[in-house]
Short mmCIF file of C-alpha atoms in Angstrom, two decimals:
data_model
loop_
_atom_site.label_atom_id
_atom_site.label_comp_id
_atom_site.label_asym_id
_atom_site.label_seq_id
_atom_site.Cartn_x
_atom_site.Cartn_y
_atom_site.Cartn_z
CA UNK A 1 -1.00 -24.70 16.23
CA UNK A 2 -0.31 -22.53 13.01
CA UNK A 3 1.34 -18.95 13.20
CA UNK A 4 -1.59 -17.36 11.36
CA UNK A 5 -4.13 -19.62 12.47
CA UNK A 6 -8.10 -17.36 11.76
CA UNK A 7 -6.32 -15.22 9.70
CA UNK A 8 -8.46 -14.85 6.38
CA UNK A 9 -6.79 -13.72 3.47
CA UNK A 10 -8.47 -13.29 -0.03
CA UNK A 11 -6.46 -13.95 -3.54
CA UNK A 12 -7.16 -12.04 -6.26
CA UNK A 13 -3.93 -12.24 -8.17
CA UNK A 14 -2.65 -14.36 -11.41
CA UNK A 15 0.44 -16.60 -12.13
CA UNK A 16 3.11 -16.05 -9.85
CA UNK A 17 3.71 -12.65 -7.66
CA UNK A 18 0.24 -12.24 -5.87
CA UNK A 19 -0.57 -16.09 -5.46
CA UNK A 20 3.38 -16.57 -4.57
CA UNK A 21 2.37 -14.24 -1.74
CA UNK A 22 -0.44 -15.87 -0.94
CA UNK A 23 0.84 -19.37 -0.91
CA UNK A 24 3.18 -18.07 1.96
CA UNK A 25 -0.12 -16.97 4.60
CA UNK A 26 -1.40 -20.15 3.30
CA UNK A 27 1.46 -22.38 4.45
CA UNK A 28 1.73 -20.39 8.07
CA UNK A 29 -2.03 -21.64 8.75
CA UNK A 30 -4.26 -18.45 7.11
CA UNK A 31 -7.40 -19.30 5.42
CA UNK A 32 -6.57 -18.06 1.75
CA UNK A 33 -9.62 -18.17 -0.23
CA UNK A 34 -8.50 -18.14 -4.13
CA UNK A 35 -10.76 -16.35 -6.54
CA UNK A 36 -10.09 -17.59 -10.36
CA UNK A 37 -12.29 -17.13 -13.56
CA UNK A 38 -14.95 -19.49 -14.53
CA UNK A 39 -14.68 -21.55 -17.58
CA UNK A 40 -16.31 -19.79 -20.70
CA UNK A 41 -19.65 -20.91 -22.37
CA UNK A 42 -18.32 -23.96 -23.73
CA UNK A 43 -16.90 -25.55 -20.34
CA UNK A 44 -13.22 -25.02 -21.42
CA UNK A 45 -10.72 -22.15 -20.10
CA UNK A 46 -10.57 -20.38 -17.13
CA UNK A 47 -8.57 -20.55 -13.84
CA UNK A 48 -5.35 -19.67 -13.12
CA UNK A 49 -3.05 -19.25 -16.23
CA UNK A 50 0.23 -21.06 -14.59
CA UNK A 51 -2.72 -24.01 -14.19
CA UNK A 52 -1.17 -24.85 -17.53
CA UNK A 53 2.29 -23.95 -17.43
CA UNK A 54 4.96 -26.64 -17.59
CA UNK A 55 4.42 -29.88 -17.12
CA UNK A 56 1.23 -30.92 -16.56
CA UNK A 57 -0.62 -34.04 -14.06
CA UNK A 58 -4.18 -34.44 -15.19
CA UNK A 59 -4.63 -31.28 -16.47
CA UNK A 60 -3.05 -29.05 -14.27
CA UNK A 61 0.62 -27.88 -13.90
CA UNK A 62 2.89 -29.42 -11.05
CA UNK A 63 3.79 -26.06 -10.23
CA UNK A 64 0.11 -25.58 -9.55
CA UNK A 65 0.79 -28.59 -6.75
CA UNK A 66 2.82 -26.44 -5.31
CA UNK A 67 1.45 -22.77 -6.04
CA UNK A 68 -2.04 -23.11 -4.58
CA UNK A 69 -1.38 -25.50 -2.08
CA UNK A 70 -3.55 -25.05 1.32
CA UNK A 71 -5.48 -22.77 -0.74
CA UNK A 72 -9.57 -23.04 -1.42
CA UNK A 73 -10.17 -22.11 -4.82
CA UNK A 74 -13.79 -20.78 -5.95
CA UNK A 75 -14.61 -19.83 -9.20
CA UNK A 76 -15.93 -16.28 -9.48
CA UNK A 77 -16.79 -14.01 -12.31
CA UNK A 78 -15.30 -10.21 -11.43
CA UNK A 79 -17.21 -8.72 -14.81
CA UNK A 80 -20.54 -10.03 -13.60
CA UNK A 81 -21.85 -7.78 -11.15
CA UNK A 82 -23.15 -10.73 -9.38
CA UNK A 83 -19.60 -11.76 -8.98
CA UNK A 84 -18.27 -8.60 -8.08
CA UNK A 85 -20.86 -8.96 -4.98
CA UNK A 86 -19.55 -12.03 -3.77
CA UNK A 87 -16.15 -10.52 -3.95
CA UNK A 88 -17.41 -7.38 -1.64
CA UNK A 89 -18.60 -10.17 0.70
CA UNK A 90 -15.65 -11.91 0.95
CA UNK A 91 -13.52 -8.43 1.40
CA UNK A 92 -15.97 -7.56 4.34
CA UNK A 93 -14.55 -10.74 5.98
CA UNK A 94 -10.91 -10.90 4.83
CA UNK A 95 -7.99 -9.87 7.06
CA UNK A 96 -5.69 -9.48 3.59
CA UNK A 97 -6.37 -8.90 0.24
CA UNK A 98 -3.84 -9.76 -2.41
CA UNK A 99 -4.02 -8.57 -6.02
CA UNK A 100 -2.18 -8.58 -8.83
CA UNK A 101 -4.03 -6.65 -11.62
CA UNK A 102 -2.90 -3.60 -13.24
CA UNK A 103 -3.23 -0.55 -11.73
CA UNK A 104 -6.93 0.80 -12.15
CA UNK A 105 -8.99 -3.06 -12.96
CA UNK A 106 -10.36 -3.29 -9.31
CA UNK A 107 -11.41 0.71 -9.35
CA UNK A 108 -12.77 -0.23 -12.44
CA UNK A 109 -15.19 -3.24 -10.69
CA UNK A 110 -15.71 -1.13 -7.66
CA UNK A 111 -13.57 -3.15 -5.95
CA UNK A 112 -9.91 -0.95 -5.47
CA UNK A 113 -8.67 -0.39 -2.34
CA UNK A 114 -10.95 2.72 -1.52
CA UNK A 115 -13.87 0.50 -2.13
CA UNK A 116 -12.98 -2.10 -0.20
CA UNK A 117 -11.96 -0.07 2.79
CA UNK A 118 -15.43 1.51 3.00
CA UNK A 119 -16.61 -1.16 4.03
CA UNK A 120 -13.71 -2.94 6.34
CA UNK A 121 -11.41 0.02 7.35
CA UNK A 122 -9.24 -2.70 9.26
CA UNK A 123 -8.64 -4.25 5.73
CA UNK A 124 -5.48 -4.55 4.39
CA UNK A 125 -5.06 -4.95 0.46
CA UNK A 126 -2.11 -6.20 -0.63
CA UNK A 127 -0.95 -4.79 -4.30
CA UNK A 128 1.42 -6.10 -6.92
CA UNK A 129 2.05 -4.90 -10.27
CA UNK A 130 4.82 -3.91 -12.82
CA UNK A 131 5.56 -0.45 -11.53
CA UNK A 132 3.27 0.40 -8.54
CA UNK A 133 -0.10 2.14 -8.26
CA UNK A 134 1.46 5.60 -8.89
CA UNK A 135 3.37 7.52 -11.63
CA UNK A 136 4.00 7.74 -15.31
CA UNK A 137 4.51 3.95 -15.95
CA UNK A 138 1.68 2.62 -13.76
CA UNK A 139 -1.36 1.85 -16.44
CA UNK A 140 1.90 -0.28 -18.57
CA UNK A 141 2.19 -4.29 -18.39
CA UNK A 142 4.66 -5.16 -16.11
CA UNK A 143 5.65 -8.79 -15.76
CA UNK A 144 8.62 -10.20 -13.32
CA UNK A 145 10.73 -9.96 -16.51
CA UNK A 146 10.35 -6.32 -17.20
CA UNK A 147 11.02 -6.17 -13.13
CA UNK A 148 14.30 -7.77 -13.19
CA UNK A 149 15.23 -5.52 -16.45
CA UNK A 150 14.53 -2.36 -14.87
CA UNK A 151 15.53 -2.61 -11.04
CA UNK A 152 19.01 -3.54 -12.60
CA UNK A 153 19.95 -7.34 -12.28
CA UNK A 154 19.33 -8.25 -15.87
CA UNK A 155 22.22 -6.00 -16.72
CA UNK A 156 24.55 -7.38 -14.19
CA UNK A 157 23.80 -10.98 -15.23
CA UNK A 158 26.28 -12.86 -17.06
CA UNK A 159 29.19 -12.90 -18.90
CA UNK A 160 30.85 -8.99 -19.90
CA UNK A 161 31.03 -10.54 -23.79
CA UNK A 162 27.67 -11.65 -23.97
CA UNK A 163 24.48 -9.61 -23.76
CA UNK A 164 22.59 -10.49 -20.49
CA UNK A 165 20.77 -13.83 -19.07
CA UNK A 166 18.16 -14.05 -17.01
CA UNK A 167 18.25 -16.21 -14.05
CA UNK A 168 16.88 -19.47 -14.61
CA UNK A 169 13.62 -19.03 -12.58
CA UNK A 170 10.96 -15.96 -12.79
CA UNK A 171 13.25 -14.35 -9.42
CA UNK A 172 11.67 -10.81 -9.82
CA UNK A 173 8.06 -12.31 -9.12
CA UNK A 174 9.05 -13.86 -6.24
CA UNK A 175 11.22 -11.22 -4.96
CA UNK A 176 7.58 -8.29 -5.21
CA UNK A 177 6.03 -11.64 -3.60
CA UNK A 178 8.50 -11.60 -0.66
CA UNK A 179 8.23 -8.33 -0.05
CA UNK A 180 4.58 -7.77 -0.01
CA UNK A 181 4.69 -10.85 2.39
CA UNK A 182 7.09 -8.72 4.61
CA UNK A 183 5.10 -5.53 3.98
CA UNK A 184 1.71 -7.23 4.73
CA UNK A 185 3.09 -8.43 7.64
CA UNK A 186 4.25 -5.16 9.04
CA UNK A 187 0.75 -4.02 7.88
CA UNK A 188 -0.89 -6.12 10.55
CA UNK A 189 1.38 -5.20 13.26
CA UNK A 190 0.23 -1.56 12.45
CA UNK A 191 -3.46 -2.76 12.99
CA UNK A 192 -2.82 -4.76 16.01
CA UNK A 193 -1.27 -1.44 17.80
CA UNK A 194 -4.05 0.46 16.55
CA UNK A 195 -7.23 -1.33 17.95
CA UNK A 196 -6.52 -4.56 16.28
CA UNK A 197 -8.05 -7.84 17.61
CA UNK A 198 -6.77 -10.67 15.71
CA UNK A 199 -5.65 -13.73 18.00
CA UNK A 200 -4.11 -16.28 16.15
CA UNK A 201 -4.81 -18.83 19.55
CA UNK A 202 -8.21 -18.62 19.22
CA UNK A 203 -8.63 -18.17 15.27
CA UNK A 204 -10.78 -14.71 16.05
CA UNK A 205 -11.01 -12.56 12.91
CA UNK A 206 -9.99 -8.72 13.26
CA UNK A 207 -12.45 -6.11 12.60
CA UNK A 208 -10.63 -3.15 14.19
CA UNK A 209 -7.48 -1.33 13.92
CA UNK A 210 -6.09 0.55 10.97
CA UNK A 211 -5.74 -0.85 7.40
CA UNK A 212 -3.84 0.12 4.73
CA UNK A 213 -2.54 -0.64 0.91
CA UNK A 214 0.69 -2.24 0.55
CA UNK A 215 1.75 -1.13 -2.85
CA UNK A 216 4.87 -3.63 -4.19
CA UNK A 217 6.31 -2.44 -7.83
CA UNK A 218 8.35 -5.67 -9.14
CA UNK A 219 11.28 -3.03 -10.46
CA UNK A 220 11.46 -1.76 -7.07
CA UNK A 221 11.77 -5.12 -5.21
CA UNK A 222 14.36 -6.26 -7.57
CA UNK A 223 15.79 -2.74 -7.07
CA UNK A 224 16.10 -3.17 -3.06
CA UNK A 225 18.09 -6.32 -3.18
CA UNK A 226 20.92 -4.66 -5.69
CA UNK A 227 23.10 -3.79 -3.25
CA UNK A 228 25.83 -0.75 -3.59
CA UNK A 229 25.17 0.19 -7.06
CA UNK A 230 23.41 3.17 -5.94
CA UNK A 231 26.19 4.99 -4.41
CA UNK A 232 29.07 3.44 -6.14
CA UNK A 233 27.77 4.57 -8.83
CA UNK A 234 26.32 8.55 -7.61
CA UNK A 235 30.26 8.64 -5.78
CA UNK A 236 32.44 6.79 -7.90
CA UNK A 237 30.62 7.19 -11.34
CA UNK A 238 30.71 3.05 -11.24
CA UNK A 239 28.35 1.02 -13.37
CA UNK A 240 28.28 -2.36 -12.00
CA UNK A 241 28.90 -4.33 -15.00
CA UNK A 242 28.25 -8.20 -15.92
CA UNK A 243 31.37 -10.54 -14.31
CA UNK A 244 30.16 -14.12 -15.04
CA UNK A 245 30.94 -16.52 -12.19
CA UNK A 246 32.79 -13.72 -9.95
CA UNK A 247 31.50 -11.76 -7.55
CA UNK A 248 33.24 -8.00 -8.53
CA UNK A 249 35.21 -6.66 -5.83
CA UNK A 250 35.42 -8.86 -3.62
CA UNK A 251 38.18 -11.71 -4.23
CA UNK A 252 38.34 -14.24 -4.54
CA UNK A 253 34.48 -15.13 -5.06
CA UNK A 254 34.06 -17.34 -8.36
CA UNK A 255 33.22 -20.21 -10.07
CA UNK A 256 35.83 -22.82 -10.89
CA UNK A 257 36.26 -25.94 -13.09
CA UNK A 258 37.70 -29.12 -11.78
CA UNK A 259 39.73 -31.88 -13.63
CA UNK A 260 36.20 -34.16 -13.82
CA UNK A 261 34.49 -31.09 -15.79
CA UNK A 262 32.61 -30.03 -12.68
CA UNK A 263 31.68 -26.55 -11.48
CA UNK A 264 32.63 -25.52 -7.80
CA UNK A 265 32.12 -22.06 -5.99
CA UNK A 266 35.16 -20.88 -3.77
CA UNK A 267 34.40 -17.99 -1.57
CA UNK A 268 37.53 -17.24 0.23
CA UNK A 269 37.08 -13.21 0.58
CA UNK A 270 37.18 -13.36 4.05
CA UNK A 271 41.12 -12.10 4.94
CA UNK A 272 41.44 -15.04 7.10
CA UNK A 273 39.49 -17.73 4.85
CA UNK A 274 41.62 -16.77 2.22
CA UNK A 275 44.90 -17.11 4.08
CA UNK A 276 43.54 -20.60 5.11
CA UNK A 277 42.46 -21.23 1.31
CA UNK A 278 45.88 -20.15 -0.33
CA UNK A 279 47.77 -22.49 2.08
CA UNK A 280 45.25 -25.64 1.23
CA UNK A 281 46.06 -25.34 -2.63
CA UNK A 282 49.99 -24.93 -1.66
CA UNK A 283 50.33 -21.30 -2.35
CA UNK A 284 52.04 -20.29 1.05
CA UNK A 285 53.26 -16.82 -1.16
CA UNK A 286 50.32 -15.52 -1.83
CA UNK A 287 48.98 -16.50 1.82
CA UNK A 288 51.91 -14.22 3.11
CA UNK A 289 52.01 -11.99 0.64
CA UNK A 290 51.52 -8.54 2.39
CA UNK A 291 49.46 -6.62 -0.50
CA UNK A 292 47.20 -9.61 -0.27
CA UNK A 293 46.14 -9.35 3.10
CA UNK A 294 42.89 -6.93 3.01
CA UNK A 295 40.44 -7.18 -0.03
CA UNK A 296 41.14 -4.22 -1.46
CA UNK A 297 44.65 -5.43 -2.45
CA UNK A 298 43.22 -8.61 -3.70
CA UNK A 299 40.62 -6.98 -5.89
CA UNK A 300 43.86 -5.44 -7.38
CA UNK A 301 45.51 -8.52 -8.62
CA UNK A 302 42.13 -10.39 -9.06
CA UNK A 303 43.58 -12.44 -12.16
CA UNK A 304 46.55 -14.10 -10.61
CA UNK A 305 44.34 -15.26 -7.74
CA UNK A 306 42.01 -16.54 -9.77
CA UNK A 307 44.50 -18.08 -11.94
CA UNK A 308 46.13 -19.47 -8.94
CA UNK A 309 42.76 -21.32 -7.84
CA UNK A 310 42.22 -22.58 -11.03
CA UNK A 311 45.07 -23.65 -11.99
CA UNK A 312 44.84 -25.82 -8.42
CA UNK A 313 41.31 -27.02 -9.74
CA UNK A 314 42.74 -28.55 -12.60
CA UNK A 315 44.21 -30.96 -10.85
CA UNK A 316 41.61 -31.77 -8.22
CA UNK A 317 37.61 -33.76 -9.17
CA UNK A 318 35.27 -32.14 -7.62
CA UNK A 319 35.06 -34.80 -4.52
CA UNK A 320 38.60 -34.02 -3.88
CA UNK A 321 38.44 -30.43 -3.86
CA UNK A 322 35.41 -30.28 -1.60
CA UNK A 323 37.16 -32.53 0.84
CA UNK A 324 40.44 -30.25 1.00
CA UNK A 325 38.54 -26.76 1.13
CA UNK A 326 36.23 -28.71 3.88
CA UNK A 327 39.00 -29.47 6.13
CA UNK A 328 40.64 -26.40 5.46
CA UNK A 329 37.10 -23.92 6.52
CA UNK A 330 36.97 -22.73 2.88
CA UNK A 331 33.48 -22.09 1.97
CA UNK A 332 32.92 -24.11 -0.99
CA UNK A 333 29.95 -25.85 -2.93
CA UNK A 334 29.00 -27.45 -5.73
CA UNK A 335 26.77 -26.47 -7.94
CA UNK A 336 23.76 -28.21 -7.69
CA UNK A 337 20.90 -29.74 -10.36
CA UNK A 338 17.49 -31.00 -8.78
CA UNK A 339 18.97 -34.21 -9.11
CA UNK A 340 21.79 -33.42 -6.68
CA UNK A 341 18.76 -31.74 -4.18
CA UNK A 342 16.96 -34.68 -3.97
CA UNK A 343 20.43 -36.80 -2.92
CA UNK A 344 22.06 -34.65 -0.65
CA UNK A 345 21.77 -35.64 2.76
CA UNK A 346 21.93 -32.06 3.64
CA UNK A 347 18.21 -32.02 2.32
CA UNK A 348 16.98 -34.74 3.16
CA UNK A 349 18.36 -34.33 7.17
CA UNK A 350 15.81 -30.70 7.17
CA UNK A 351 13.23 -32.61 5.23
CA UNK A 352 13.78 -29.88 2.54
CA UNK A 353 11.78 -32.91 0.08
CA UNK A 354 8.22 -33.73 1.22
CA UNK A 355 6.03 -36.79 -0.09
CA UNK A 356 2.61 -36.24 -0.83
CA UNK A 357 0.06 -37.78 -3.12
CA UNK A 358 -2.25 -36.70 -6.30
CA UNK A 359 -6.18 -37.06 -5.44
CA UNK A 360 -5.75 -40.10 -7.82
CA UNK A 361 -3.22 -41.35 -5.62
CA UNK A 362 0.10 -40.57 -7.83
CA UNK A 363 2.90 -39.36 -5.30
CA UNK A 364 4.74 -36.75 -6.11
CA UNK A 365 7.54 -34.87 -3.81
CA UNK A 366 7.52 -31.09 -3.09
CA UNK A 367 9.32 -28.55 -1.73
CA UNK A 368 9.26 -28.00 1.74
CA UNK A 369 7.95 -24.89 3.96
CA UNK A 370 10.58 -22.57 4.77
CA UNK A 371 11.51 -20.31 6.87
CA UNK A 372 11.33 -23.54 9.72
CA UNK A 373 9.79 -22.30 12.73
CA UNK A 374 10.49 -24.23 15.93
CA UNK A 375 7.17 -24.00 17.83
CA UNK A 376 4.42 -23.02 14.91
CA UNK A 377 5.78 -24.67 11.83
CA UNK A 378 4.30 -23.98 8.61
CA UNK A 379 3.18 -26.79 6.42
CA UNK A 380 1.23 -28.80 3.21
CA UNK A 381 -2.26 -29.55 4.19
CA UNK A 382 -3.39 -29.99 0.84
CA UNK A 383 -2.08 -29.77 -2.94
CA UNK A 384 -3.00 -27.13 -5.99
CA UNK A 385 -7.21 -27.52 -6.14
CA UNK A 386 -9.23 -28.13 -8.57
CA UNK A 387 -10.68 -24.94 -10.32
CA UNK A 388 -14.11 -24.16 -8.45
CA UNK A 389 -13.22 -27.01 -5.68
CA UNK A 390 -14.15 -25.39 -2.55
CA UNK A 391 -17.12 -21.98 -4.24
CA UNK A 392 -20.25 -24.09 -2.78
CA UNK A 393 -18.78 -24.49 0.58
CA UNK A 394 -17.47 -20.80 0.40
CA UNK A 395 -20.61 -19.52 -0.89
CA UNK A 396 -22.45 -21.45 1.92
CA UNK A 397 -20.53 -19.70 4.30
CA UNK A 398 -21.46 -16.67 3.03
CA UNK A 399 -25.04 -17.53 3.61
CA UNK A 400 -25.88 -18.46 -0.20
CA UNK A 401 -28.61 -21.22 -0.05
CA UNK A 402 -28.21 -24.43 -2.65
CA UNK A 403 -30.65 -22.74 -5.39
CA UNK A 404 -29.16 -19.45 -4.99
CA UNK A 405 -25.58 -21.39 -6.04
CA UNK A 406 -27.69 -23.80 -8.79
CA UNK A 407 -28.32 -20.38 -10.30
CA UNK A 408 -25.28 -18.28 -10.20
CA UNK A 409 -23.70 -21.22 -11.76
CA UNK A 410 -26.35 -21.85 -14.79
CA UNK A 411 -25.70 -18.13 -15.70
CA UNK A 412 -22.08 -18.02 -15.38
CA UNK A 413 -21.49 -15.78 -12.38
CA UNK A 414 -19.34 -19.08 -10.23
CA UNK A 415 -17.96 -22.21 -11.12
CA UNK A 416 -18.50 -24.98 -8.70
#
């Protein structure tokens, strides 16, 4: 059985915050019904943009595999009123409604939140943008980029003589994702205690209880994970600046280099993991060293300690030093590349790589499900479909008869 087995959840997002969201209902057993644009006049376009991002397996992305899997994808056109009425249908069914469009495009179709929850006050509508359905910024383009810039981390990431990085993957997307996941999911507790009926046993739908919008800004969900800089900075006057590899204040938390030209992470900024790590590298003074006891002194005299490890590291590959810190109950890692992933017997022990296979029969591996839960399990049913893939069986469901379909399609209102 599936955690969120009848739930019915309907996508109306792009790329990678709202359909990141979606993917996770999706892999916990929900019935996430994907709406994309048809292909224009001359059979090319349409779909999801990140259909064609990267690298690409007969047509479509990889990360597609793994974006839309478990999803049904149906190819509806929102500007054609026809569309737009499909849509309404589908919201009059749907548990969850995810959207990613800027602020003001649904009310524009008559399908915002208002809309929809004339018709199915138990709805709840799930919305992502830039900066949030309300104030001065809300009409602007926000992507996860712009997020990441303005909720803070960009500034904090990298090295204080170099202007800032970004991290390597599109983190303030998936952050809004999480948190509309997390928000959603609060959102149907709400219903539940309010009349709600949904029983994820028997797969029956909800049609009662309270609704309500889940509005997720990207700059505020990178915001929320930023930890003190608020008050350091309204008490202290601190502006968390960029520190590379260390982790500011709290020492010793950093990135080393070992004699083989490998990175490793020490965290020993626990008082007693770092007593335990200073006597591993054979630096019994600064284990006993009074002033060094409590962080506070260590942040003090961060250099030396560094300078210390480091200066051990240079003598150590990085096998060695993982063995020593190991045995010692240093927390310590390398730094790993996909290659390393798909190795480490750490993965591969929690399944964290899963085999499946290309409708053509090509395998290809993909990440796992995660969070694991012990008795309903989330999981890959099928990969990333193929634009319009499931509309006719959708649109059946709906009560749309085969010539009815035949002729939305001729005139460009669905894509089958």
């Amino acid at each position: 059985m599936s955690a969120l087995q009848g739930l019915k959840v309907l996508e109306l997002g792009t790329l990678i915050a709202g359909p990141f969201a979606a993917r996770m209902f999706g892999e916990f057993g929900a019935e996430v019904i994907k709406v994309e644009t048809p292909p224009g006049p001359d059979g090319k376009g349409g779909g999801d943009p990140i259909r064609s991002w990267r690298h690409l397996h007969e047509g479509n992305s990889l990360w597609w595999a793994v974006q839309a899997r478990n999803k049904q994808s149906i190819g509806l056109n929102l500007k054609d009123p026809r569309g737009r009425e499909i849509a309404r249908a589908l919201a009059l069914q749907a548990d969850i409604i995810i959207e990613n469009y800027r602020p003001g495009v649904l009310e524009k179709w008559g399908l915002g939140y208002e809309d929809l929850r004339a018709i199915n006050p138990a709805v709840i509508m799930l919305r992502l943008s830039g900066y949030g359905q309300t104030g001065p910024m809300r009409d602007l383009p926000g992507f996860g980029a712009i997020g990441e810039s303005m909720g803070g981390l960009r500034y904090v990431s990298g090295h204080p003589d170099r202007p800032p990085v970004r991290v390597g993957i599109s983190i303030g997307d998936s952050l809004a994702a999480l948190h509309g996941v997390i928000g959603a999911m609060m959102a149907l507790r709400h219903r539940d205690a309010t009349g709600g009926r949904w029983n994820g046993q028997t797969g029956e739908a909800c049609r009662a209880g309270q609704g309500q919008m889940v509005d997720v800004a990207l700059y505020e969900s990178v915001f929320n994970v930023m930890e003190s800089l608020v008050p350091e900075y309204d008490m202290a006057g601190v502006v968390r600046e960029r520190t590379g590899g260390a982790l500011p204040g709290i020492v010793p938390s950093n990135t080393y280099t070992t004699s083989d030209g490998q990175n490793i992470v020490i965290a020993g900024n626990g008082d007693a993991i770092f007593h335990r790590l200073m006597r591993a590298i054979g630096r019994d003074d600064l284990a006993e060293d009074p002033e060094l006891v409590r962080n506070d002194g260590r942040a003090r005299r961060v250099g030396e300690i560094d300078g210390a490890i480091q200066q051990w590291c240079d003598g150590q590959t990085i096998e060695q030093a993982l063995q020593t810190l190991r045995q010692a109950d240093v927390p310590v890692g390398k730094i790993y590349s996909v290659a390393d992933m798909f190795a480490d017997p750490q993965f591969l022990a929690r399944g964290m790589i899963e085999q499946h296979h290309f409708p053509d029969g090509e395998p290809v591996k993909l990440p796992a499900v995660v969070p694991k839960l012990s008795a309903t399990p989330g999981g890959t049913r099928w990969l990333g479909p193929r634009l319009g893939e499931h509309t006719e069986a959708v649109l059946k469901s709906l009560g749309y008869d085969s010539a009815t379909i035949s002729e939305l399609a001729k005139t460009g209102a669905i894509s089958t």
